[in-house]
Every structure is written in structure tokens, then in C-alpha cells.
Short mmCIF file of C-alpha atoms and ligand atoms in Angstrom, two decimals:
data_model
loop_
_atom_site.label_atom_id
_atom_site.label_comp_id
_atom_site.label_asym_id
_atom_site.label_seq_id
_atom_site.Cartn_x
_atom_site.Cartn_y
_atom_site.Cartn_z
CA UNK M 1 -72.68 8.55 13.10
CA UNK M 2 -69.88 10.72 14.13
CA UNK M 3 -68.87 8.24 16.48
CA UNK M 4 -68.41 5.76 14.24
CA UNK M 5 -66.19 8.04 12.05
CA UNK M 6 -63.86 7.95 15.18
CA UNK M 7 -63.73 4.14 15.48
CA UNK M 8 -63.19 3.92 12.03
CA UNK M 9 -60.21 6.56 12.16
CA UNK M 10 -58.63 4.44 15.47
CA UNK M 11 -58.88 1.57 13.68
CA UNK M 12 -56.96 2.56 10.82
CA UNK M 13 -54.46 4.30 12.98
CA UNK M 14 -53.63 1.22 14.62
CA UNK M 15 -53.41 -0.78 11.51
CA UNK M 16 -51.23 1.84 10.10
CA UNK M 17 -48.85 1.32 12.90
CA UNK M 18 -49.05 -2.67 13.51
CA UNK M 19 -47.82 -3.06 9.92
CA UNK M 20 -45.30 -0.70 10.29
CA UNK M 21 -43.86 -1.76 13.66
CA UNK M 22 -44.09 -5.12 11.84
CA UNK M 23 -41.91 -4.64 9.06
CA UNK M 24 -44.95 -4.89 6.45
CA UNK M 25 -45.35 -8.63 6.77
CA UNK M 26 -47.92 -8.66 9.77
CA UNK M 27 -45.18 -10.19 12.42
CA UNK M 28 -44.15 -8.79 15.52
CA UNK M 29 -41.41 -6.39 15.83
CA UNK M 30 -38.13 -8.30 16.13
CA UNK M 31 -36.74 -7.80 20.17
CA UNK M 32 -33.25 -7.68 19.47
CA UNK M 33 -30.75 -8.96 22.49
CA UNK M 34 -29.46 -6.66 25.10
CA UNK M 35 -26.26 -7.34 26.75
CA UNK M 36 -28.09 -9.03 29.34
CA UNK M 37 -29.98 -11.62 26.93
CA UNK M 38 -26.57 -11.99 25.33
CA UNK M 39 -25.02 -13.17 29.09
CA UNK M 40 -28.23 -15.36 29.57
CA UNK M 41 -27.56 -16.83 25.67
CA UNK M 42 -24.00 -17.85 26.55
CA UNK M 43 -24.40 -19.47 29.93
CA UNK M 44 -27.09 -21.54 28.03
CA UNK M 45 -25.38 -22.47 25.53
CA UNK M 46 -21.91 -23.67 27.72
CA UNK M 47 -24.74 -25.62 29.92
CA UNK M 48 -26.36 -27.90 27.02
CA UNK M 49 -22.92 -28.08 25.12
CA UNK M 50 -19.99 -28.00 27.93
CA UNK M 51 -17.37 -30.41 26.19
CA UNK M 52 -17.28 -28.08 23.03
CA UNK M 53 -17.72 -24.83 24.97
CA UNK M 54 -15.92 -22.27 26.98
CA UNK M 55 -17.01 -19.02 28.16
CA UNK M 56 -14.12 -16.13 28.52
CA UNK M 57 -13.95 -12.81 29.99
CA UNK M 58 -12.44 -10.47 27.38
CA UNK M 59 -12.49 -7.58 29.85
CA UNK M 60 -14.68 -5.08 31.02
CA UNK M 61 -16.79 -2.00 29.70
CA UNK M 62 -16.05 1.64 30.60
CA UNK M 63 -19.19 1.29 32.75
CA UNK M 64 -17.95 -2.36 34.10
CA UNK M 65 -20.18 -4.32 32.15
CA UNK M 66 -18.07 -7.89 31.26
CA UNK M 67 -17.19 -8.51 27.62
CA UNK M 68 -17.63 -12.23 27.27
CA UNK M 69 -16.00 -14.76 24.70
CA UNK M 70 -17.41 -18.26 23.83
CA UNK M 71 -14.73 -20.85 22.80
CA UNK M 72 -16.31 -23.39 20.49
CA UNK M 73 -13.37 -26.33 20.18
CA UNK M 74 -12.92 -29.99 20.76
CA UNK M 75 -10.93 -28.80 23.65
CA UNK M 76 -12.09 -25.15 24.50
CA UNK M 77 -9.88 -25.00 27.36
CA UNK M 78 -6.41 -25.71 25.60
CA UNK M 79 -4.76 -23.31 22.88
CA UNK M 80 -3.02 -26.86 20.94
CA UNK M 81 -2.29 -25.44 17.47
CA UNK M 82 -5.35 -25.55 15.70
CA UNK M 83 -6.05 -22.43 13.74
CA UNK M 84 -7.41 -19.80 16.52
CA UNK M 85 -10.00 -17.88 14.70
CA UNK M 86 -11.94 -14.34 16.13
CA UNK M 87 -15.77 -13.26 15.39
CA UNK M 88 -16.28 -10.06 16.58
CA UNK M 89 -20.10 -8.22 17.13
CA UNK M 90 -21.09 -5.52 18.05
CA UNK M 91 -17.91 -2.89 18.19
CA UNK M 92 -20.93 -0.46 16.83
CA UNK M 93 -23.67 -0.61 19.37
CA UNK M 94 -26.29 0.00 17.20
CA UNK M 95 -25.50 -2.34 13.98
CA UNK M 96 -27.58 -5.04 16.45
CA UNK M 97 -27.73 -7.39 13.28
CA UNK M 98 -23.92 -7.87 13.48
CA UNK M 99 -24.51 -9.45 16.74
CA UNK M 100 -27.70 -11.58 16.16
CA UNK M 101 -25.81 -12.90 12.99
CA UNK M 102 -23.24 -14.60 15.56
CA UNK M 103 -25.45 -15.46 18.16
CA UNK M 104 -27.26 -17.62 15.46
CA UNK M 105 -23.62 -18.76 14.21
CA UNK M 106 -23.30 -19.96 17.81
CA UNK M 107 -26.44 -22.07 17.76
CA UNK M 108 -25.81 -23.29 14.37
CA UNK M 109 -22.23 -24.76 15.33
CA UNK M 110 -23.27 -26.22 18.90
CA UNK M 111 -26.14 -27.42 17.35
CA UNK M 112 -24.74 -28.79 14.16
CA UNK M 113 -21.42 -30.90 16.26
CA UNK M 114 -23.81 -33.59 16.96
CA UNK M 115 -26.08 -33.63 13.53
CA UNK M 116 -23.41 -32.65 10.96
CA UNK M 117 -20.23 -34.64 10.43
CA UNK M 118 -18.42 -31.45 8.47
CA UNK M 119 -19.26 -28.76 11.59
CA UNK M 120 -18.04 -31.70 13.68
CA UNK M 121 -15.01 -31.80 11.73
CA UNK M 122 -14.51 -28.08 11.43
CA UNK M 123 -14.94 -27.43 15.40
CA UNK M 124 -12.76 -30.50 15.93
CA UNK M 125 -9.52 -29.03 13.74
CA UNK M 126 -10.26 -25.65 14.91
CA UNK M 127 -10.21 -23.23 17.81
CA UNK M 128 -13.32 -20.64 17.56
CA UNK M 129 -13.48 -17.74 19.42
CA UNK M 130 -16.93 -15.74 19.34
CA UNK M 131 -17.67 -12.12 21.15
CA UNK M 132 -20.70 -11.07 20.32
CA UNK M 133 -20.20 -7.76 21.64
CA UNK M 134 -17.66 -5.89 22.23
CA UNK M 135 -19.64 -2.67 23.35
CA UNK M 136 -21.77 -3.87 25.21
CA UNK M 137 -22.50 -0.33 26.61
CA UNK M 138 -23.40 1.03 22.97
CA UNK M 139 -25.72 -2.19 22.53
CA UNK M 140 -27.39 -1.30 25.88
CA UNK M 141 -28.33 2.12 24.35
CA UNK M 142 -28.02 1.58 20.47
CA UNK M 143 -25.48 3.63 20.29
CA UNK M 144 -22.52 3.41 17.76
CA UNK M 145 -20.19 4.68 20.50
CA UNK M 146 -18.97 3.45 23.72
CA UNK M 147 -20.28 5.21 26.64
CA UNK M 148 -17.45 8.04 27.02
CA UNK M 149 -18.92 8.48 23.33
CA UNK M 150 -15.40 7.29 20.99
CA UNK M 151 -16.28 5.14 18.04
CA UNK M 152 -14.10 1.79 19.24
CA UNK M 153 -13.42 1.46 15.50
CA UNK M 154 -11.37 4.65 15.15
CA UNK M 155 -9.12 3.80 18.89
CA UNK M 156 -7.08 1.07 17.68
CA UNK M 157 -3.91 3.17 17.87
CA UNK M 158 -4.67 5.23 20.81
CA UNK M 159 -2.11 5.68 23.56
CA UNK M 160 -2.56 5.99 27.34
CA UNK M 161 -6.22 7.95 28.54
CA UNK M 162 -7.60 8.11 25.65
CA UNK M 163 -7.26 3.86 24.93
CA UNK M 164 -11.14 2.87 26.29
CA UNK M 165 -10.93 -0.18 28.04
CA UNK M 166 -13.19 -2.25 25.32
CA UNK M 167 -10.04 -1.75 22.72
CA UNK M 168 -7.51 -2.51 25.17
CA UNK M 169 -9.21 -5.66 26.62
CA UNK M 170 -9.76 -7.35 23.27
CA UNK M 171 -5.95 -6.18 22.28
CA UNK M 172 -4.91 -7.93 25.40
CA UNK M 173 -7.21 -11.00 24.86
CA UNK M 174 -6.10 -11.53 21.13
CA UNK M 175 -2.45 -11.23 22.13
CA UNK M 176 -2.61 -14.34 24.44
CA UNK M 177 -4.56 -16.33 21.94
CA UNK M 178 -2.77 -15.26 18.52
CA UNK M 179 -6.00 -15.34 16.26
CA UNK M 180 -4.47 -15.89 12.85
CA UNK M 181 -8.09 -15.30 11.08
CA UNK M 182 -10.79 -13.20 11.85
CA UNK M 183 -13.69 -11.67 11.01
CA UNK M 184 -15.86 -7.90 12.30
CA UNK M 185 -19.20 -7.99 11.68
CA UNK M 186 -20.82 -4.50 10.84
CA UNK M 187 -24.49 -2.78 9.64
CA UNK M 188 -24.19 0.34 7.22
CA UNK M 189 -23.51 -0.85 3.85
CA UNK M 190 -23.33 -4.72 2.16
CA UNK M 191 -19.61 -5.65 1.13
CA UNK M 192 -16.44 -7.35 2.34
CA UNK M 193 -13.94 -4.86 3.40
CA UNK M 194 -10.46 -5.36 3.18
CA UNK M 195 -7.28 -4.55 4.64
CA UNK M 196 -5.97 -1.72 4.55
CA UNK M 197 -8.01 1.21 6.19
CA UNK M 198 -5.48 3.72 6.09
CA UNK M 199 -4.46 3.98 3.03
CA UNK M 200 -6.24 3.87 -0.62
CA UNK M 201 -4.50 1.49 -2.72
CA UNK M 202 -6.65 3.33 -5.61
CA UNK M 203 -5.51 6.94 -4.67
CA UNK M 204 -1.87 5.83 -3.14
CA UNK M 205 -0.70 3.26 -5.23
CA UNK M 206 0.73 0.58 -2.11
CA UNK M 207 -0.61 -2.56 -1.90
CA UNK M 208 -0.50 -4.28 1.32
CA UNK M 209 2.51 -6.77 1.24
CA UNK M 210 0.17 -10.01 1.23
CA UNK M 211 -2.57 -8.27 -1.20
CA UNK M 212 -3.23 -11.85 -3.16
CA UNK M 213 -3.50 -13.54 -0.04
CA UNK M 214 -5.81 -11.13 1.68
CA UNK M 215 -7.87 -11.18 -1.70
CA UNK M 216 -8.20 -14.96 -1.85
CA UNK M 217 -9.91 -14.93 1.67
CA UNK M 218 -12.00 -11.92 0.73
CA UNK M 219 -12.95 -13.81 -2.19
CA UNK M 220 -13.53 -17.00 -0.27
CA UNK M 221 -15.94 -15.05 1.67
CA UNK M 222 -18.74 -13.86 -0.91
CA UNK M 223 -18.03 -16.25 -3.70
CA UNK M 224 -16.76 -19.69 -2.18
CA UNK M 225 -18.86 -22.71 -2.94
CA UNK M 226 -21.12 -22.90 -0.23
CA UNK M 227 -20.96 -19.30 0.19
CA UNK M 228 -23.69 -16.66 -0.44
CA UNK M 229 -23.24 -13.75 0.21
CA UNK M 230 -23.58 -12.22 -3.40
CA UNK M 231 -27.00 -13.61 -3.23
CA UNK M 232 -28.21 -10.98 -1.32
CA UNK M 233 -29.71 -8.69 -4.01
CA UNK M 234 -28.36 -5.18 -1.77
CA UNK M 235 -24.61 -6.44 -2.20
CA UNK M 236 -22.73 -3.38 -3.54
CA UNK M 237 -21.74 -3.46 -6.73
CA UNK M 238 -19.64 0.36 -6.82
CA UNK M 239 -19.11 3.46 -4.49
CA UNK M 240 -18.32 6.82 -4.78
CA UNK M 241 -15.09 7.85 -3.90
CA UNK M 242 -15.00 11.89 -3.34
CA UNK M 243 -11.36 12.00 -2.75
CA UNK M 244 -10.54 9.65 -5.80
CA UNK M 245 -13.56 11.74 -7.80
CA UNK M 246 -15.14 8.27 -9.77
CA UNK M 247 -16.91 5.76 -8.87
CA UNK M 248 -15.04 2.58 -7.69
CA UNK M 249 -16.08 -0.48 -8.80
CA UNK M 250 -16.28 -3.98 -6.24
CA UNK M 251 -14.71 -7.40 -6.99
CA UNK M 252 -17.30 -9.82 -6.29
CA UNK M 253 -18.73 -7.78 -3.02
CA UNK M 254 -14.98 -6.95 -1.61
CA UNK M 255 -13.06 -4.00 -1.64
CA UNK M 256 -9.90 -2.62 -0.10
CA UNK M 257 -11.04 -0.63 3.05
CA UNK M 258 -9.50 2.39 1.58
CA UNK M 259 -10.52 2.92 -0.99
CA UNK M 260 -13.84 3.23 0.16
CA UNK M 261 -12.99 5.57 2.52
CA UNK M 262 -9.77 6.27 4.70
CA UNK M 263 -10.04 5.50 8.25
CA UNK M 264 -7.10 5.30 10.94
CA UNK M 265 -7.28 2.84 14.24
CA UNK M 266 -9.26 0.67 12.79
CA UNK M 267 -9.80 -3.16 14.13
CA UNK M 268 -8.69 -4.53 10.88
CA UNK M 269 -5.73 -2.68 10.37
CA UNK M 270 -4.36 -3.15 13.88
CA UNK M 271 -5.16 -6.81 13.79
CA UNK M 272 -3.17 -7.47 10.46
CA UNK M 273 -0.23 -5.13 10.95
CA UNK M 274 0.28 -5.49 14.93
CA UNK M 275 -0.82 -9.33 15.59
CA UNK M 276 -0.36 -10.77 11.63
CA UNK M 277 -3.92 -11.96 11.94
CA UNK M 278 -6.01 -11.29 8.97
CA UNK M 279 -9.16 -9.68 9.82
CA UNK M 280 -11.96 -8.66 7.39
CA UNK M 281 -14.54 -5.95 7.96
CA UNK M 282 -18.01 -7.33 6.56
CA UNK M 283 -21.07 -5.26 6.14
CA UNK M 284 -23.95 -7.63 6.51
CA UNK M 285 -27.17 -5.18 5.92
CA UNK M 286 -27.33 -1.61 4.95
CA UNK M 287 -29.63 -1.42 8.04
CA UNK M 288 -31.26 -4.05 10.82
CA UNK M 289 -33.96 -5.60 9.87
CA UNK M 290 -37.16 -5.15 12.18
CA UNK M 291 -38.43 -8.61 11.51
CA UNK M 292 -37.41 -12.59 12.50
CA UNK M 293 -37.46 -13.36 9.08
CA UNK M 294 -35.17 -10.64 7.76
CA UNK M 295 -32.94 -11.41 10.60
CA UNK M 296 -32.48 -15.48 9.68
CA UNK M 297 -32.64 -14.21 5.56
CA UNK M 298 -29.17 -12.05 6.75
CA UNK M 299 -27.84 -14.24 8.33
CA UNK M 300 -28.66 -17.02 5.92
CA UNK M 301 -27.05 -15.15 3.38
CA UNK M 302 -23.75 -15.29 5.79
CA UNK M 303 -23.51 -18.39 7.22
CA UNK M 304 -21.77 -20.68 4.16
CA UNK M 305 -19.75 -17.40 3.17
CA UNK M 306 -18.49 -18.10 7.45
CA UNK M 307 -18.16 -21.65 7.02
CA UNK M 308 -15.84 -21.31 3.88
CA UNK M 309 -13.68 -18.97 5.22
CA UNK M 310 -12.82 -20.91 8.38
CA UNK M 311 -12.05 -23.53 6.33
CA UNK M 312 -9.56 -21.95 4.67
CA UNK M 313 -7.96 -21.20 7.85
CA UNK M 314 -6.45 -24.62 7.32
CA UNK M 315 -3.83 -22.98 4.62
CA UNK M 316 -0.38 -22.33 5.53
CA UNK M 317 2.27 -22.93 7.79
CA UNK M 318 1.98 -24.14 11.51
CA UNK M 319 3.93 -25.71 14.66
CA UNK M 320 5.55 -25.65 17.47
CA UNK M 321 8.48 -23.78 18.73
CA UNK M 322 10.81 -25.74 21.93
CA UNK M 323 13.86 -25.66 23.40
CA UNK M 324 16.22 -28.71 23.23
CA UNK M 325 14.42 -30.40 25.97
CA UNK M 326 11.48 -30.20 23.89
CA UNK M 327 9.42 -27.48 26.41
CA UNK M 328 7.52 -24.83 24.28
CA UNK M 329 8.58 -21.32 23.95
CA UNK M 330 6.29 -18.59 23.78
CA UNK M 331 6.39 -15.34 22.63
CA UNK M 332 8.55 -16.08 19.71
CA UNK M 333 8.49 -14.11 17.15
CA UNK M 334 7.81 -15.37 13.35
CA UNK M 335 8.78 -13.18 10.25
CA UNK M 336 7.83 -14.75 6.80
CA UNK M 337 9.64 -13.10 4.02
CA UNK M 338 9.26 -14.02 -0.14
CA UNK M 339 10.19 -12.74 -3.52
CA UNK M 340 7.14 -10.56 -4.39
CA UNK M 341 8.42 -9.69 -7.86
CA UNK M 342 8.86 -5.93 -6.88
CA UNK M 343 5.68 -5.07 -6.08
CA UNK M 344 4.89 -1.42 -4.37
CA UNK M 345 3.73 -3.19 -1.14
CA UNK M 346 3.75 -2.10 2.72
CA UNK M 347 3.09 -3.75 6.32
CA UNK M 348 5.52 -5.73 7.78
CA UNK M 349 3.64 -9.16 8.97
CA UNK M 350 4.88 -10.44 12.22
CA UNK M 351 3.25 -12.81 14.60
CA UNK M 352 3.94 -14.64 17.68
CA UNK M 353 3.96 -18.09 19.11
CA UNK M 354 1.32 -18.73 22.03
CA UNK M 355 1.57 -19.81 25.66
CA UNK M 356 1.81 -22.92 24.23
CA UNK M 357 4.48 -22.60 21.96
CA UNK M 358 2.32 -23.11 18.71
CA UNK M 359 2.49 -20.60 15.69
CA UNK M 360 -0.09 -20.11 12.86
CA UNK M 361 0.06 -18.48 9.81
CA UNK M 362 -1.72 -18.36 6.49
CA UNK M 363 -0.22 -18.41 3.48
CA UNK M 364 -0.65 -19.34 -0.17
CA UNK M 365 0.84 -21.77 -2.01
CA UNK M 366 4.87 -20.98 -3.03
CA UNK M 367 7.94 -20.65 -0.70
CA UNK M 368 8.62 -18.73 2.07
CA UNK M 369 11.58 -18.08 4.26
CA UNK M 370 10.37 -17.72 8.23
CA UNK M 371 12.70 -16.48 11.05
CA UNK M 372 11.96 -17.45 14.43
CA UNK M 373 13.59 -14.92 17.08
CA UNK M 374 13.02 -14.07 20.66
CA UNK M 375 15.93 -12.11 23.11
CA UNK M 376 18.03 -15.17 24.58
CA UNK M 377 17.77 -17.68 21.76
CA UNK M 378 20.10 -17.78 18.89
CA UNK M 379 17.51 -16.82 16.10
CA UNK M 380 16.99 -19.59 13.10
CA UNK M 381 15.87 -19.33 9.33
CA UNK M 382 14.31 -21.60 7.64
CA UNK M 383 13.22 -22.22 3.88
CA UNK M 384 9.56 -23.81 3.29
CA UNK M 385 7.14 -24.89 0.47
CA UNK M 386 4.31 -25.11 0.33
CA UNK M 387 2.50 -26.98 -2.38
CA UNK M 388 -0.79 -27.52 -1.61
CA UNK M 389 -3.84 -26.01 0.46
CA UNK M 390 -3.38 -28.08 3.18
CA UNK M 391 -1.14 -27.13 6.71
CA UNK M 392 2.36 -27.42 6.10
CA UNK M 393 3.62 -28.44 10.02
CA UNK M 394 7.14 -26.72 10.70
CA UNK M 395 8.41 -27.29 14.29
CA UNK M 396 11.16 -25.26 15.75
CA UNK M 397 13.92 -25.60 17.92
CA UNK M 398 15.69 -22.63 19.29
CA UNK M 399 19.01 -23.01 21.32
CA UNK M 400 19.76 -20.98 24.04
CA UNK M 401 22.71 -18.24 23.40
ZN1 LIG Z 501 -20.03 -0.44 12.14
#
């Protein structure tokens, strides 16, 4: 009889742990990828879908391990104007959900060019850049940090030593593309969060100078059409901020970065203030989930909110800046200035034209004033409206001094 008592007690042990290790729903535990799945993943997916795809090397790991990109495009190889837009997983190498979520994002659009003529037309008019991780040696070890242990997140304005290579590679990679859109996906909490990072407009009063702008993609985000991302029933609805000493209440699941909680060298910030590209921080889960289905409901809950927003990558001003003789000019530098009706704002937005010549940037509807200048060139400024959603094409020539 005793001996029955055991098998009885085993019995229940193991059930006790099956369901846990299961997430509760009886399935088995969900293997998330390591950065050598990931590598596996991409050469797949450029083998079944090589016209639309392009793998890239980003750069390299402290420990060596290669950061890969994959280009999703009509043309992956060529950079010819379309809106260049940047998905970044896995900057925190334990928030493994943020990098599933674009690994499924990949299959969706490589799948979808041949079934679905509006992800046809959406890879076809744009030029979509996925890394799925960006520390690949924090992945490789769940870790939030890289391996010399810095949080990536936090070394955006480092200088010299303490730059780790995994910041400087994807500075360097986004400078030669010119990304005028992107997105960081993150675990830890469920909201969109916006720029700035470094300061609270809540607690400092300054508004970042395009604060409607970066609110209408926000916005687009969790409460476009097809989007839904408020339908996840953990979206945030407040926080506490200590330093402001109330709670702060969300817009529709977005919130300036700040005013959640100051943080300095931030992604976000650098991409928006040092390379004009708009870049939102978005909390997908409050934790990963441990099971395939909580993994597809995630990223379910993301994947319209995605499609929406590079969409709206079409709005704003675009073209092509040449000489005389009509050969492109890169590296040119494009200021867009307005009337902003006196608002407390800060951030000077400047961004560049690419190897090819072409410039991007988003902007709402009104009228703008953009100076093109680079050292040799007699600099020019010019006057535009724009009336409507759609790309407003601007092309440039600059004359020699
Ligand atoms: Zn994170």
C-alpha cells in the first residue's frame, strides 16, 4: 500500500509540473529561437523568396556573433526612394517575444506577396528592413545586456570604449540607409512609447518640435483601422510617475517616453534627433509567453497595428537631390522648418539624402520650408505644400559653388 502512495505522489508531481511548464493549457513549452535558429530562419526565408529578399550584415557582436538584416522590397538590393523603414528585436536579450513577433512579421510578408494584393502592394512601394536581433549575445543567454553586461538601450550617446559594437554597427547601418520610420520592439510593460526619452514633457514642459506628427503615428499604431493593439486586454491604461508624484494617464496605449520614466541614450531618441527617423518604442507583453498560442495571440494583436503604420510611411515629402548633369548627390543635408504657432518645442530634425541621392521625410499635411545643404554646393530653399496624405515628390538640384 505504501508503494502505491509513492506512485500516486510521482504522478501528481509530474502533472503539477507538465501543466506548469505548459503554460496551463496542456501544450508544450514554447522553444523560443536562439541566434542560431534566427541565422537558419533567414537563409530560409531569402532561399524560397529571393526576388523580394536580401540578407545584410549589420555588424558584429562583442563576442563576434553577426547581426543580420533581411531586406523585404521589390528590389532588396537598390535603396530607389521608397520609404526605408527599420524593425528592430531583440536590443534586450531576454524580451524573446520582441523577436518572435518579427520573425512571424517576416513570414507573414514573404508569405502574403504572392496571396495578398495589399502586402504585395505595400512591399512593392516600400523598402523594409528587419533585424531581429540586435543582441544576439543577450538572446544567446537571456540576458537583457550585451555580453560586457551594458544595457544597448542606455549607449546610444556613448563615445569611444565605452560605444559596444552592437550600437555602433546599427548607427553605422542606419546611416547608409536613412530609415525615415521605425519601430523597437520590447517585453516589460504593454504601450506605445514615444519620443522623447530624456525629457518629461509632463514634468518639463517641452514638447518635441514635431509632437502632432509623432502622435499621429503613435496613434496610427494602437488605434488605426486594421490595427489592434488596444485589443489586448493588458494594454496600459495609466502609470505611476514617482518623480511627477500622480498617476499619468495613456492616450489610446501611447505615451511620451518620459514621462514614464527618464532615460538617456536611448534608440528612439538617437534615431529621431541624430538621423530624423521617427522611431517608436512598443511594449508588446508585460512578459513572454511560454506557449505557441500566446506567442501568435501577441503577435496577432501587433500585426495590423505594423501594417498601418508602414502605410503611413507614405506621408510627406520625398526625392531626389542631383547636380546639373542630373548625377545624385548624397549626403545632403535636409532641414524642414514651419510656423509652429510658438509652441515650447525642442530637437532640431535633420536628415540626409542616401547613396542614391533620394531623401525621405514624413510630414503632415501644411507647408514647410526645406533647405538642402552640403559643403561645395550653393545651398537652396524651397517652399512646399502639402495637401493631402499622399508623397509630395520634390527633386533637387544643387549647383556647384
Ligand atoms: Zn526592453
Amino acid at each position: 500500500m505504501k508503494i502505491f502512495y509513492k506512485y500516486i505522489i510521482v504522478y501528481l508531481l509530474m502533472l503539477i509540473i507538465s501543466c506548469s511548464g505548459g503554460g496551463g493549457s496542456g501544450e508544450s513549452y514554447y522553444q523560443y529561437h536562439t541566434p542560431e535558429d534566427i541565422d537558419i530562419f533567414l537563409d530560409e526565408i531569402k532561399l524560397n523568396y529571393p526576388d523580394i529578399t536580401a540578407i545584410e550584415t549589420v555588424g558584429y557582436s562583442e563576442t563576434g556573433r553577426v547581426i543580420k538584416a533581411l531586406v523585404i522590397s521589390d528590389n532588396p538590393g537598390t535603396l530607389e526612394g521608397e520609404p526605408a523603414v527599420r524593425l528592430t528585436g531583440g536590443i534586450h536579450g531576454n524580451e524573446m517575444m520582441s523577436v518572435e513577433l518579427l520573425i512571424r512579421f517576416i513570414e507573414y510578408l514573404t508569405y502574403g506577396y504572392s496571396t495578398s494584393p495589399d502586402i504585395k502592394n505595400l512591399v512593392d512601394t516600400r523598402y523594409i528592413c528587419i533585424i531581429p536581433v540586435l543582441n544576439p549575445d543577450g538572446l544567446a543567454v537571456k540576458s537583457r545586456y550585451n555580453r560586457n553586461g551594458v544595457d544597448l538601450n542606455r549607449n546610444f550617446n556613448a563615445t569611444g570604449t565605452s560605444l559596444q559594437k552592437e550600437t555602433e554597427a546599427l548607427q553605422n547601418f542606419s546611416s547608409s540607409k536613412q530609415f525615415c520610420l521605425s519601430i523597437t520592439y520590447h517585453t516589460g510593460a504593454v504601450l506605445v512609447n514615444m519620443p522623447f526619452d530624456y525629457k518629461s514633457k509632463l514634468i518639463d514642459g517641452i514638447f518635441p518640435v514635431e509632437n502632432n506628427l509623432i502622435n499621429s503615428f503613435a496613434l496610427t499604431y494602437t488605434d488605426a483601422t486594421e490595427s489592434n493593439f488596444l485589443a489586448n486586454p493588458d494594454v496600459y491604461n495609466y502609470i505611476y510617475n514617482s518623480n511627477y508624484g500622480d498617476y499619468i494617464f495613456l492616450n489610446k496605449g501611447t505615451i511620451n517616453g518620459g514621462d514614464w520614466y527618464v532615460a538617456l541614450g536611448t534608440l528612439q531618441d538617437w534615431s529621431y534627433l541624430q538621423t530624423g527617423c521617427l522611431d517608436l518604442t512598443v511594449e508588446v507583453a508585460k512578459r513572454n509567453p511560454t506557449s505557441e498560442a500566446g506567442v501568435q495571440q501577441i503577435f496577432m494583436y501587433n500585426r495590423g497595428s505594423l501594417i498601418e503604420y508602414i502605410k503611413k510611411a507614405d506621408e510627406g515629402i520625398y526625392g531626389r537631390v542631383t547636380d546639373s548633369e542630373g548625377t545624385p548627390i548624397s549626403n545632403v543635408e535636409v532641414t524642414v522648418t514651419w510656423d509652429d504657432g510658438g509652441e515650447t518645442t525642442t530637437g532640431d530634425i535633420k536628415i540626409k539624402t542616401d547613396s542614391n541621392g533620394y531623401y525621405n521625410r514624413i510630414l503632415l499635411a501644411g507647408t514647410y520650408n526645406l533647405t538642402f545643404s552640403k559643403e561645395g554646393y550653393t545651398s537652396q530653399t524651397t517652399s512646399k505644400t502639402i495637401t493631402t496624405s499622399e508623397r509630395s515628390l520634390l527633386n533637387i538640384q544643387l549647383v556647384p559653388l
